[in-house]
Short mmCIF file of C-alpha atoms in Angstrom, two decimals:
data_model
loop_
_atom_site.label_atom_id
_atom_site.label_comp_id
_atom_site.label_asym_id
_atom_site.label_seq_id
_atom_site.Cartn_x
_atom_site.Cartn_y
_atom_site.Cartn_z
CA UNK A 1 54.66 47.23 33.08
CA UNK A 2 53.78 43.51 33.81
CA UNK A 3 57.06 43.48 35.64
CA UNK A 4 56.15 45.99 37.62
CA UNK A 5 52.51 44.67 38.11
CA UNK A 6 54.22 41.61 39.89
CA UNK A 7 56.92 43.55 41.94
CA UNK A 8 53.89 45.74 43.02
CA UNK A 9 51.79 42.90 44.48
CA UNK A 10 54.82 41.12 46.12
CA UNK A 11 56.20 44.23 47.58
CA UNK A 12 52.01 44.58 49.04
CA UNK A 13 52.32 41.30 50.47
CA UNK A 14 55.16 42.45 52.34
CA UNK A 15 53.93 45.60 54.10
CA UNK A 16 50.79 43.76 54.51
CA UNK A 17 52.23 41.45 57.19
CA UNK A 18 54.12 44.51 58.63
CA UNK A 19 50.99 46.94 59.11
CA UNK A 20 49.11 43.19 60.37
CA UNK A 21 50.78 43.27 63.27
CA UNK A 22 48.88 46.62 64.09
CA UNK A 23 45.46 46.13 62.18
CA UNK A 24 43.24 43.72 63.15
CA UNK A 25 41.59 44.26 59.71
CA UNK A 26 44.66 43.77 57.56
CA UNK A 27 45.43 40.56 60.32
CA UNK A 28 42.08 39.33 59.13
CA UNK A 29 42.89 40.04 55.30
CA UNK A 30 46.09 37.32 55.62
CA UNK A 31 45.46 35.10 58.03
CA UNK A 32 42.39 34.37 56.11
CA UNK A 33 44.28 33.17 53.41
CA UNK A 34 47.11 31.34 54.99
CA UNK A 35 44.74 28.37 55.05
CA UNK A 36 42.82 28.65 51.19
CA UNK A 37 44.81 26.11 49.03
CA UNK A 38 44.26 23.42 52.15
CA UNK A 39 40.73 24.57 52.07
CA UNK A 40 40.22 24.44 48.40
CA UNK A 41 42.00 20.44 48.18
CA UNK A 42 40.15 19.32 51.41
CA UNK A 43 37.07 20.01 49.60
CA UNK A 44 37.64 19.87 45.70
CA UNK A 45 38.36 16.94 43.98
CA UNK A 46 39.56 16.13 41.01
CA UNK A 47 36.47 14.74 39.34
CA UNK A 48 34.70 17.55 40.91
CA UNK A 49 32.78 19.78 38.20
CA UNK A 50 32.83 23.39 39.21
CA UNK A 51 31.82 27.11 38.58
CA UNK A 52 33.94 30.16 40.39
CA UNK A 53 32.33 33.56 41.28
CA UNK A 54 34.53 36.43 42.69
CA UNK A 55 33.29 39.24 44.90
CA UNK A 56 35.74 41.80 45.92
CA UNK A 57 33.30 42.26 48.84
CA UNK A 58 29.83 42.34 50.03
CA UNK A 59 28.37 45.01 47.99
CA UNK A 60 29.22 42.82 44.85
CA UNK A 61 28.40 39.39 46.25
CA UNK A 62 24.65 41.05 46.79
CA UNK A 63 25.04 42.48 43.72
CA UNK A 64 26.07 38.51 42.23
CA UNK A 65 23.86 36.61 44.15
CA UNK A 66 21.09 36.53 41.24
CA UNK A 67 23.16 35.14 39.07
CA UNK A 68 25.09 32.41 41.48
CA UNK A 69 21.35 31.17 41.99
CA UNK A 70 20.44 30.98 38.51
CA UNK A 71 23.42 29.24 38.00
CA UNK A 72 22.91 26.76 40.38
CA UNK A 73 19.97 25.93 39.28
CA UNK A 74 21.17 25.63 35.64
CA UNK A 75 24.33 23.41 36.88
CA UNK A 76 23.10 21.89 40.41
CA UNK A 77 25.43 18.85 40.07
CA UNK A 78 28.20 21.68 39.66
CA UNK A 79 30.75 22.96 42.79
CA UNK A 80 30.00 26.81 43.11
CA UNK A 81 33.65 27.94 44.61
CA UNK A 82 33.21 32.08 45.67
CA UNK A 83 35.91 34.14 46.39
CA UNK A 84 36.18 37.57 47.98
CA UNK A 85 38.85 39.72 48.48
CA UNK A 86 38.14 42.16 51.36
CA UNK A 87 37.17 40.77 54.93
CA UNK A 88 34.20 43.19 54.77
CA UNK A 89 33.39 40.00 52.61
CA UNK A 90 33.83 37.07 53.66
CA UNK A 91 33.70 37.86 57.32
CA UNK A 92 29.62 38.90 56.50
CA UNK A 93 28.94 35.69 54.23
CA UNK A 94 31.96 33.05 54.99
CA UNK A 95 28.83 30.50 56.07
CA UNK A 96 26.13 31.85 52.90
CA UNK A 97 24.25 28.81 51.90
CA UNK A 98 24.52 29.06 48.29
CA UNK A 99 28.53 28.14 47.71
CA UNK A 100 29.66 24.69 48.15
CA UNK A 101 33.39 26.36 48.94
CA UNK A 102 33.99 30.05 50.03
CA UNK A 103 37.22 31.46 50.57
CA UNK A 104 39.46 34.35 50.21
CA UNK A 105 41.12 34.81 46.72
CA UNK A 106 44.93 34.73 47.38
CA UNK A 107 47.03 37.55 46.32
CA UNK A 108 47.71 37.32 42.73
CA UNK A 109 50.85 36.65 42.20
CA UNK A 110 51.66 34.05 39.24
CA UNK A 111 52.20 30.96 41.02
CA UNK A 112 49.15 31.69 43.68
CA UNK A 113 46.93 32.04 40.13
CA UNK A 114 47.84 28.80 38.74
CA UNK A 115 47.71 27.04 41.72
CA UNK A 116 44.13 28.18 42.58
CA UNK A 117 43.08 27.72 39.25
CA UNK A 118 44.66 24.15 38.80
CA UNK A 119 42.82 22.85 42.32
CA UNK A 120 39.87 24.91 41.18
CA UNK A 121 39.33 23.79 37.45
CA UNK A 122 36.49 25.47 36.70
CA UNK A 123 34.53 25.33 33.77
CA UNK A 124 32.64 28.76 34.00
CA UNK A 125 34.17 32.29 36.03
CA UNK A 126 32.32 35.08 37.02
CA UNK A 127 33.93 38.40 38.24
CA UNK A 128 31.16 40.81 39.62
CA UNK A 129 31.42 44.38 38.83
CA UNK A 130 34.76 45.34 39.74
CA UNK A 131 38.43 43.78 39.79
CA UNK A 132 40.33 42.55 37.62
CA UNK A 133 43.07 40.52 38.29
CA UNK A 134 45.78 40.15 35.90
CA UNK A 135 47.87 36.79 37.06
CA UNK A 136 44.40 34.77 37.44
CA UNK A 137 42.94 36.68 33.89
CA UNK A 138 46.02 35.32 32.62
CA UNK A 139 45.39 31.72 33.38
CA UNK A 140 42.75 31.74 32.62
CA UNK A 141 43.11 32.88 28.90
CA UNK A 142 44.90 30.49 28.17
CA UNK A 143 43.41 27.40 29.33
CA UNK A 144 40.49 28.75 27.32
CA UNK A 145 38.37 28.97 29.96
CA UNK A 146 34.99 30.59 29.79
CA UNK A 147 35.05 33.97 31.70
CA UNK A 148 32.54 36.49 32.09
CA UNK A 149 32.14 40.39 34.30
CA UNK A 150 28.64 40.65 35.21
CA UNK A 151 27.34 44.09 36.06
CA UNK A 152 30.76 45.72 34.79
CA UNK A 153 31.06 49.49 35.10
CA UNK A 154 34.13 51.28 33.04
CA UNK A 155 34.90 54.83 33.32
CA UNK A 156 37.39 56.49 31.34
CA UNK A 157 40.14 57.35 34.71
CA UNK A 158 40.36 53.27 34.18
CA UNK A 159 43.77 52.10 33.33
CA UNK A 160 42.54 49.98 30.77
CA UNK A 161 42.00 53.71 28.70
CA UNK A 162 45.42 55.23 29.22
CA UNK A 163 48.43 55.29 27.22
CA UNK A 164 50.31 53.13 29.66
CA UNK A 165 47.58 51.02 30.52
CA UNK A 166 48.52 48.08 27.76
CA UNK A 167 49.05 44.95 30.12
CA UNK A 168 45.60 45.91 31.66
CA UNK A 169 43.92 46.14 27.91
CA UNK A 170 45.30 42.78 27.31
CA UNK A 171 43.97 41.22 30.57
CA UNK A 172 40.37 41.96 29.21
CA UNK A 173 40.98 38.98 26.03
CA UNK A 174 40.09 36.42 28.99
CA UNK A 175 37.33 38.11 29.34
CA UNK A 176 34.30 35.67 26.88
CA UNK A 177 31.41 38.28 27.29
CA UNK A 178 31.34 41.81 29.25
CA UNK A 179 27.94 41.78 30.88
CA UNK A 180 27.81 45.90 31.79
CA UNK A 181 25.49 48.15 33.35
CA UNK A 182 25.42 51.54 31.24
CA UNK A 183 25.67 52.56 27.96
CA UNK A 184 28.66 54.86 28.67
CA UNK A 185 30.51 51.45 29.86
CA UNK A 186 30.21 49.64 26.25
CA UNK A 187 31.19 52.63 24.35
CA UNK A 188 34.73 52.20 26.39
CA UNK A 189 34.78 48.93 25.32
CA UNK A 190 33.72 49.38 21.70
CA UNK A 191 36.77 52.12 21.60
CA UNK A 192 39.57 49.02 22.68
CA UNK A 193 37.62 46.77 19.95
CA UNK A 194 35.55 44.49 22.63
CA UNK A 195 32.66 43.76 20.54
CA UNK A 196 31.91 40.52 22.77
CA UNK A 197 29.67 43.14 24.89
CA UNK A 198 25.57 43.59 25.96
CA UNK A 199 24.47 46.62 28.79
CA UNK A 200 21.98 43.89 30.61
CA UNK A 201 21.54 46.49 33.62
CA UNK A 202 22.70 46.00 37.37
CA UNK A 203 21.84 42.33 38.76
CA UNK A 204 21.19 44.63 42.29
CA UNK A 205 17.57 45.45 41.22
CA UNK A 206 16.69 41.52 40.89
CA UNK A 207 18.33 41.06 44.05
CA UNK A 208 16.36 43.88 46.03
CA UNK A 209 13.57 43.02 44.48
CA UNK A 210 12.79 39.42 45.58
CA UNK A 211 13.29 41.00 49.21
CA UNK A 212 9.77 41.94 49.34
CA UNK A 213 8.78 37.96 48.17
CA UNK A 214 10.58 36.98 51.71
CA UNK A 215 9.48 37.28 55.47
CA UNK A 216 11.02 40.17 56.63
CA UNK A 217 9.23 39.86 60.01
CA UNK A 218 11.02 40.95 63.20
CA UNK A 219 8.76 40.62 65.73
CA UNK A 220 10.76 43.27 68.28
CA UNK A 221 10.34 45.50 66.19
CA UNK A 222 7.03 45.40 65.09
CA UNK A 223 7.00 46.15 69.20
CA UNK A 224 9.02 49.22 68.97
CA UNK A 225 7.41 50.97 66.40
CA UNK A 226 3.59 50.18 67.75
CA UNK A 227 1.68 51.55 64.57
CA UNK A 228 3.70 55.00 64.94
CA UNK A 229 5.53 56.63 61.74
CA UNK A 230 8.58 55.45 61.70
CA UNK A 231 12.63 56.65 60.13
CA UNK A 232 14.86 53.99 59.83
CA UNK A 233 18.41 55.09 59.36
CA UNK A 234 20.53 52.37 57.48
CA UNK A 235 24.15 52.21 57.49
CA UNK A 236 24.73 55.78 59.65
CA UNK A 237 28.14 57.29 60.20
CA UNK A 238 29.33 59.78 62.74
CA UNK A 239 28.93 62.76 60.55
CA UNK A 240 25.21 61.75 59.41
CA UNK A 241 24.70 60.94 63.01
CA UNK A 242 25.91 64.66 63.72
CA UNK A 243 22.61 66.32 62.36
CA UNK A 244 20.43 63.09 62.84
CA UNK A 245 20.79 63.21 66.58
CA UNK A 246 19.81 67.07 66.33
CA UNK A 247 16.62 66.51 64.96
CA UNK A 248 15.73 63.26 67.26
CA UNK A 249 16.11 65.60 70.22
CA UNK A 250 13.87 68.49 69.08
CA UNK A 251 11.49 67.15 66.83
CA UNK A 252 8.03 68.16 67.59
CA UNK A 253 6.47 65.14 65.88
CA UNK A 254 5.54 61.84 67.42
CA UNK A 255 8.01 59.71 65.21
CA UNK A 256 9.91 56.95 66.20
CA UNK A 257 13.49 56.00 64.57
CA UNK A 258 15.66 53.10 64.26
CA UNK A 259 19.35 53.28 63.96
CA UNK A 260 21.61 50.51 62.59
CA UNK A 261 24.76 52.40 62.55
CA UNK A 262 27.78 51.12 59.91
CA UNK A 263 30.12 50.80 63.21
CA UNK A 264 28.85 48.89 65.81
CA UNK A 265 31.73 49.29 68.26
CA UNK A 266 30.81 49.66 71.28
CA UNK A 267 32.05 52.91 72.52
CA UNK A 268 30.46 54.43 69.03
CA UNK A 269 27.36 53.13 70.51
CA UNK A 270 27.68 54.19 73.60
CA UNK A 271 28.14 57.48 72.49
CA UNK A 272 25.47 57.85 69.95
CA UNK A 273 22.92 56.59 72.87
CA UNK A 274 24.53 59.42 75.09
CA UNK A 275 24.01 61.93 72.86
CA UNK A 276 20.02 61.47 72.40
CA UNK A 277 18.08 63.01 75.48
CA UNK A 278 14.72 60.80 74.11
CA UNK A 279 14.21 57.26 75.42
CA UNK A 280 16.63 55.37 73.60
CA UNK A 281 17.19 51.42 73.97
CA UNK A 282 19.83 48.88 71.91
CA UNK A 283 19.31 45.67 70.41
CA UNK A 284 21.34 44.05 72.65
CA UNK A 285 19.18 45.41 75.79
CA UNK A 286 16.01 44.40 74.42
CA UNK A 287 14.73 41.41 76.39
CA UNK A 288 12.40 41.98 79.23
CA UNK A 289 11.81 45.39 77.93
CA UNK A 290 8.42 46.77 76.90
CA UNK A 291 10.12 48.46 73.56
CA UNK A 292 6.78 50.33 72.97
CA UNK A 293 7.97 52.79 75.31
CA UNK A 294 10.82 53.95 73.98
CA UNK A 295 11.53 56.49 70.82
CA UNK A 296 14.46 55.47 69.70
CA UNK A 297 15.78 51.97 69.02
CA UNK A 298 19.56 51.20 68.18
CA UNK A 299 20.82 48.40 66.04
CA UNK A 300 23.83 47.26 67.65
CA UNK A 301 24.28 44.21 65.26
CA UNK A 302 24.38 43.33 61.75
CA UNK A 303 22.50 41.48 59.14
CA UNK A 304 18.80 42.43 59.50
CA UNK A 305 19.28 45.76 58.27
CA UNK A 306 16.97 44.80 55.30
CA UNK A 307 14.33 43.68 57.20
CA UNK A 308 14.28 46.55 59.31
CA UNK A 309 13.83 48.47 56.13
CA UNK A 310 9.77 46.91 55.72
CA UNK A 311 8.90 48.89 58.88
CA UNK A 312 9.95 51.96 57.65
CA UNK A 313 7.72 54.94 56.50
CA UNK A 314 11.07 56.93 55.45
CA UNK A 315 14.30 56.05 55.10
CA UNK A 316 17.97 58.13 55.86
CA UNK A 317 20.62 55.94 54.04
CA UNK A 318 24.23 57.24 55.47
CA UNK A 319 27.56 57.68 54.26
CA UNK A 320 26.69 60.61 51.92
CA UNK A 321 28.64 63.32 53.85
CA UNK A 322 32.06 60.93 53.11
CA UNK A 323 33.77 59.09 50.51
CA UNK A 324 33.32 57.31 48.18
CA UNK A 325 29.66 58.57 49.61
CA UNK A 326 26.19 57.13 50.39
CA UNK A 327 25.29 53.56 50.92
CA UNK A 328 22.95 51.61 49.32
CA UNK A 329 19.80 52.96 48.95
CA UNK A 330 18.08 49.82 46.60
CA UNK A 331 16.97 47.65 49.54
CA UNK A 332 15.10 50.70 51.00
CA UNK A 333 13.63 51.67 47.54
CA UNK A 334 12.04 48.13 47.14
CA UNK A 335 10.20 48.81 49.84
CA UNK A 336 8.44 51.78 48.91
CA UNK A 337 9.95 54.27 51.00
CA UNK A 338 11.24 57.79 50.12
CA UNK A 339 14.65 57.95 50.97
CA UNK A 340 16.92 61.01 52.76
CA UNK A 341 20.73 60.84 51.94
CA UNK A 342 24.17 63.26 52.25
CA UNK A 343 25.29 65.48 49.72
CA UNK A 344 27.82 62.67 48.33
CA UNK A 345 26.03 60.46 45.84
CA UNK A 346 27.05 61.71 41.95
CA UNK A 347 29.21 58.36 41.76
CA UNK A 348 26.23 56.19 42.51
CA UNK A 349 23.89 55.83 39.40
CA UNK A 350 21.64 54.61 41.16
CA UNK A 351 21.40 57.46 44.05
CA UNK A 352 21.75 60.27 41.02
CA UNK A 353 18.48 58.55 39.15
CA UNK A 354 16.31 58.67 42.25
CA UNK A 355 17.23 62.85 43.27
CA UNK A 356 16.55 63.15 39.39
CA UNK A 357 13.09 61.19 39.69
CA UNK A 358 12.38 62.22 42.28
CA UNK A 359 12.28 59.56 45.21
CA UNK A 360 15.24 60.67 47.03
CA UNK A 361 16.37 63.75 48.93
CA UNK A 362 19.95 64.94 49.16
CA UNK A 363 20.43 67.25 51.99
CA UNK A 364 24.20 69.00 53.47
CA UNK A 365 22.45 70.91 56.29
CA UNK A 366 20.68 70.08 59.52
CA UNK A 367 18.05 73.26 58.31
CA UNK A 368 17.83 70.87 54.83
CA UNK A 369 17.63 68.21 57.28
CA UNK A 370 14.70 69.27 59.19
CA UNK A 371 12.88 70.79 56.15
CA UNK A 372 12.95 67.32 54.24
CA UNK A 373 11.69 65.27 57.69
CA UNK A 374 9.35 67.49 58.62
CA UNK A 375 7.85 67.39 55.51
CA UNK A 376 7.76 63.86 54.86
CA UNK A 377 5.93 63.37 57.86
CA UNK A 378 3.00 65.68 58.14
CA UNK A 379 1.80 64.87 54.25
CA UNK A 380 1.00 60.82 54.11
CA UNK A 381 0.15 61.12 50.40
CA UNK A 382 3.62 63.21 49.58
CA UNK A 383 5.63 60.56 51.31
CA UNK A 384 3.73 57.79 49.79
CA UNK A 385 4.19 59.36 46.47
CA UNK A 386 7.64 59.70 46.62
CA UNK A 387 7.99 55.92 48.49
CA UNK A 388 6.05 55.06 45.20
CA UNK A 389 8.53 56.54 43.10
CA UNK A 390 11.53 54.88 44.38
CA UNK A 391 9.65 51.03 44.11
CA UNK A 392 8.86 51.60 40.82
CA UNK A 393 12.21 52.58 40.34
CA UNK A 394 13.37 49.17 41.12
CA UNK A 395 10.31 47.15 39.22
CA UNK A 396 11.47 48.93 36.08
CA UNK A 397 15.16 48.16 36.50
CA UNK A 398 14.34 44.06 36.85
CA UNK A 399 15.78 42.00 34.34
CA UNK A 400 19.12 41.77 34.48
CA UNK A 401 20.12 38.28 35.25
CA UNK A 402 17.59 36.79 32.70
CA UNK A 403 19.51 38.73 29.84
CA UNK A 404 22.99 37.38 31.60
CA UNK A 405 21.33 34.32 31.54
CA UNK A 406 20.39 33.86 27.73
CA UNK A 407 23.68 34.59 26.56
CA UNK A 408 25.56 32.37 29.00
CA UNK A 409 23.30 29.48 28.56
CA UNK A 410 22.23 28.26 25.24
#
């Protein structure tokens, strides 16, 4: 199976570069790492002392970051080297201020793995959450190094729990402690004899939660909104957008919204700001504008998504009427605000805790839709209960990276 493992990834590597030559996406994926080992010996040395995280992509480098900065505390005369995998990635946070190196993590094939590893050294790994590469796991076991998965999640459609799944099982003896999120995830374990395992919780609730200890100011849109209620929709897609635009046009209520769709291409945009009949203005058109005026306000950038979130009074969080399903809906929670998602969420613990508790509403129709809104915003205290809800949510779910922490360092 190992054989096959290897055959797999070269024979990837290979339609890769055929289907690059039509994807700008997949183009990004290699020629991103055509330049890594010159990268990694321009600015490693030798004598250098370092510690490696690996993201696959953003979601896990958020989810991460708690721990990278503990770390670097702990080790500050250390090299933090972070990899990602998916351009979704390292595109976003190539230039993040916290790793001394960041680069893609070539494919892993056996001689990529030991090369990487042998300009790398490091003394301490970290693989967040998801991934688990067998050439590089490899290496690493036997050069003894010290490896850990922080916020791990194992469900039983895994390889690692299938008859055939042997040369995966074995990949997980690199593995020095399994840092996992769930209960349900250390029971797997237990069953392959991985007693080298703790559930410390998901290193995402830290992370959202020093959000509100930072300025989230945005002056424009402190503008827009001008002391009106307010729905920020986070991370939209066309099929969310679908109903959303429905109720922007016939809404009785004097509400304002804010739309930082997931694609910002332009003719998306375009369209979505065709398809709203109320005063609608983008990012990009804001300057010399009085944005008071207008009722609708579209995000046609990324990266202040967050801070958009602290002007909120409700929240939609998209990508719940497709697959895998919705989006994060932590950063909004920290904040307080009750939250409005698709009907996809049952793989997102997170997302299936708050509909249980309470804080978040799953709706499939734009009737469910309007019901929900409409609600939300005529009854202040309902909507600040439920806001209420989904911050405690996150306060109670704190603690992660300290319990990562004490076993790690001693």
């Amino acid at each position: 199976m190992l054989f096959l493992y290897n055959l797999l990834i070269l024979l990837a590597s290979t339609v890769l570069h055929l289907i690059a030559l039509f994807n700008s996406k997949i183009k990004l994926f290699l020629d991103g790492r055509a330049t890594v080992f010159q990268t990694l010996e321009q600015k490693i040395n030798t004598t250098d002392k370092t510690i490696w995280f690996h993201a696959a992509s953003l979601g896990e480098y958020e989810q991460g970051l708690p721990v990278i900065e503990k770390i670097k505390e702990k080790y500050p005369h250390h090299k933090i080297v972070l990899t990602f995998f998916s351009p979704s990635g390292y595109e976003v946070r190539k230039n993040n201020p916290i790793a001394d190196v960041t680069v893609y993590l070539p494919l892993d094939t056996k001689k990529n793995a030991q090369r990487f590893i042998s300009i790398v050294h490091p003394e301490l790994v970290f693989f967040i959450k998801y991934e688990f590469w067998i050439n590089y796991l490899a290496v690493l076991e036997k050069q003894k190094t010290p490896t850990y998965l922080i916020s791990g999640i194992f469900r039983e459609k895994q390889m690692f729990f299938k008859w055939y799944g042997g040369f995966y099982r074995k990949a997980l003896n690199a593995f020095t402690y399994f840092f996992v999120q769930n209960e349900s995830s250390k029971k797997l374990l237990l069953q392959l004899g991985k007693t080298n395992v703790a559930v410390s919780g998901d290193t995402r609730f830290d992370r959202v939660a020093t959000i509100l200890e930072k300025d989230n100011t945005l002056d424009f849109i402190s503008n827009f909104k001008n002391n009106q209620t307010t729905i920020v929709i986070g991370s939209s897609w066309p099929k969310d957008e679908a109903l959303l635009v429905d109720y922007i046009n016939t809404t009785p209520f004097p509400v304002k919204f804010i739309i930082a769709p997931h694609n910002i291409k332009a003719e998306q945009i375009d369209q979505l700001k065709n398809n709203i009949s109320r005063k609608t203005v983008l990012l990009s058109e804001k300057e010399g504008r009085n944005l008071s005026e207008y009722d609708v306000f579209i995000i046609d950038t990324v990266g202040i998504l967050t801070k958009i979130y602290s002007y909120a009074d409700i929240a939609y969080v998209g990508g719940g009427f497709g697959n895998p399903g919705v989006h994060n809906l932590l950063e909004p929670a920290t904040f307080g605000l009750p939250i409005v998602i698709g009907p996809n969420y049952s793989h997102f613990a997170e997302a299936t805790a708050l509909v249980n508790i309470g804080g978040c509403f799953p709706i499939a129709t734009a009737t469910e839709m309007q019901r929900v809104f409409d609600d939300l915003i005529q009854d202040q205290a309902y909507r600040n209960e439920k806001g209420h809800i989904c911050g405690t949510f996150v306060l109670m779910n704190k603690g992660a990276t300290n319990s990562i922490m004490q076993k790690i360092v001693k």
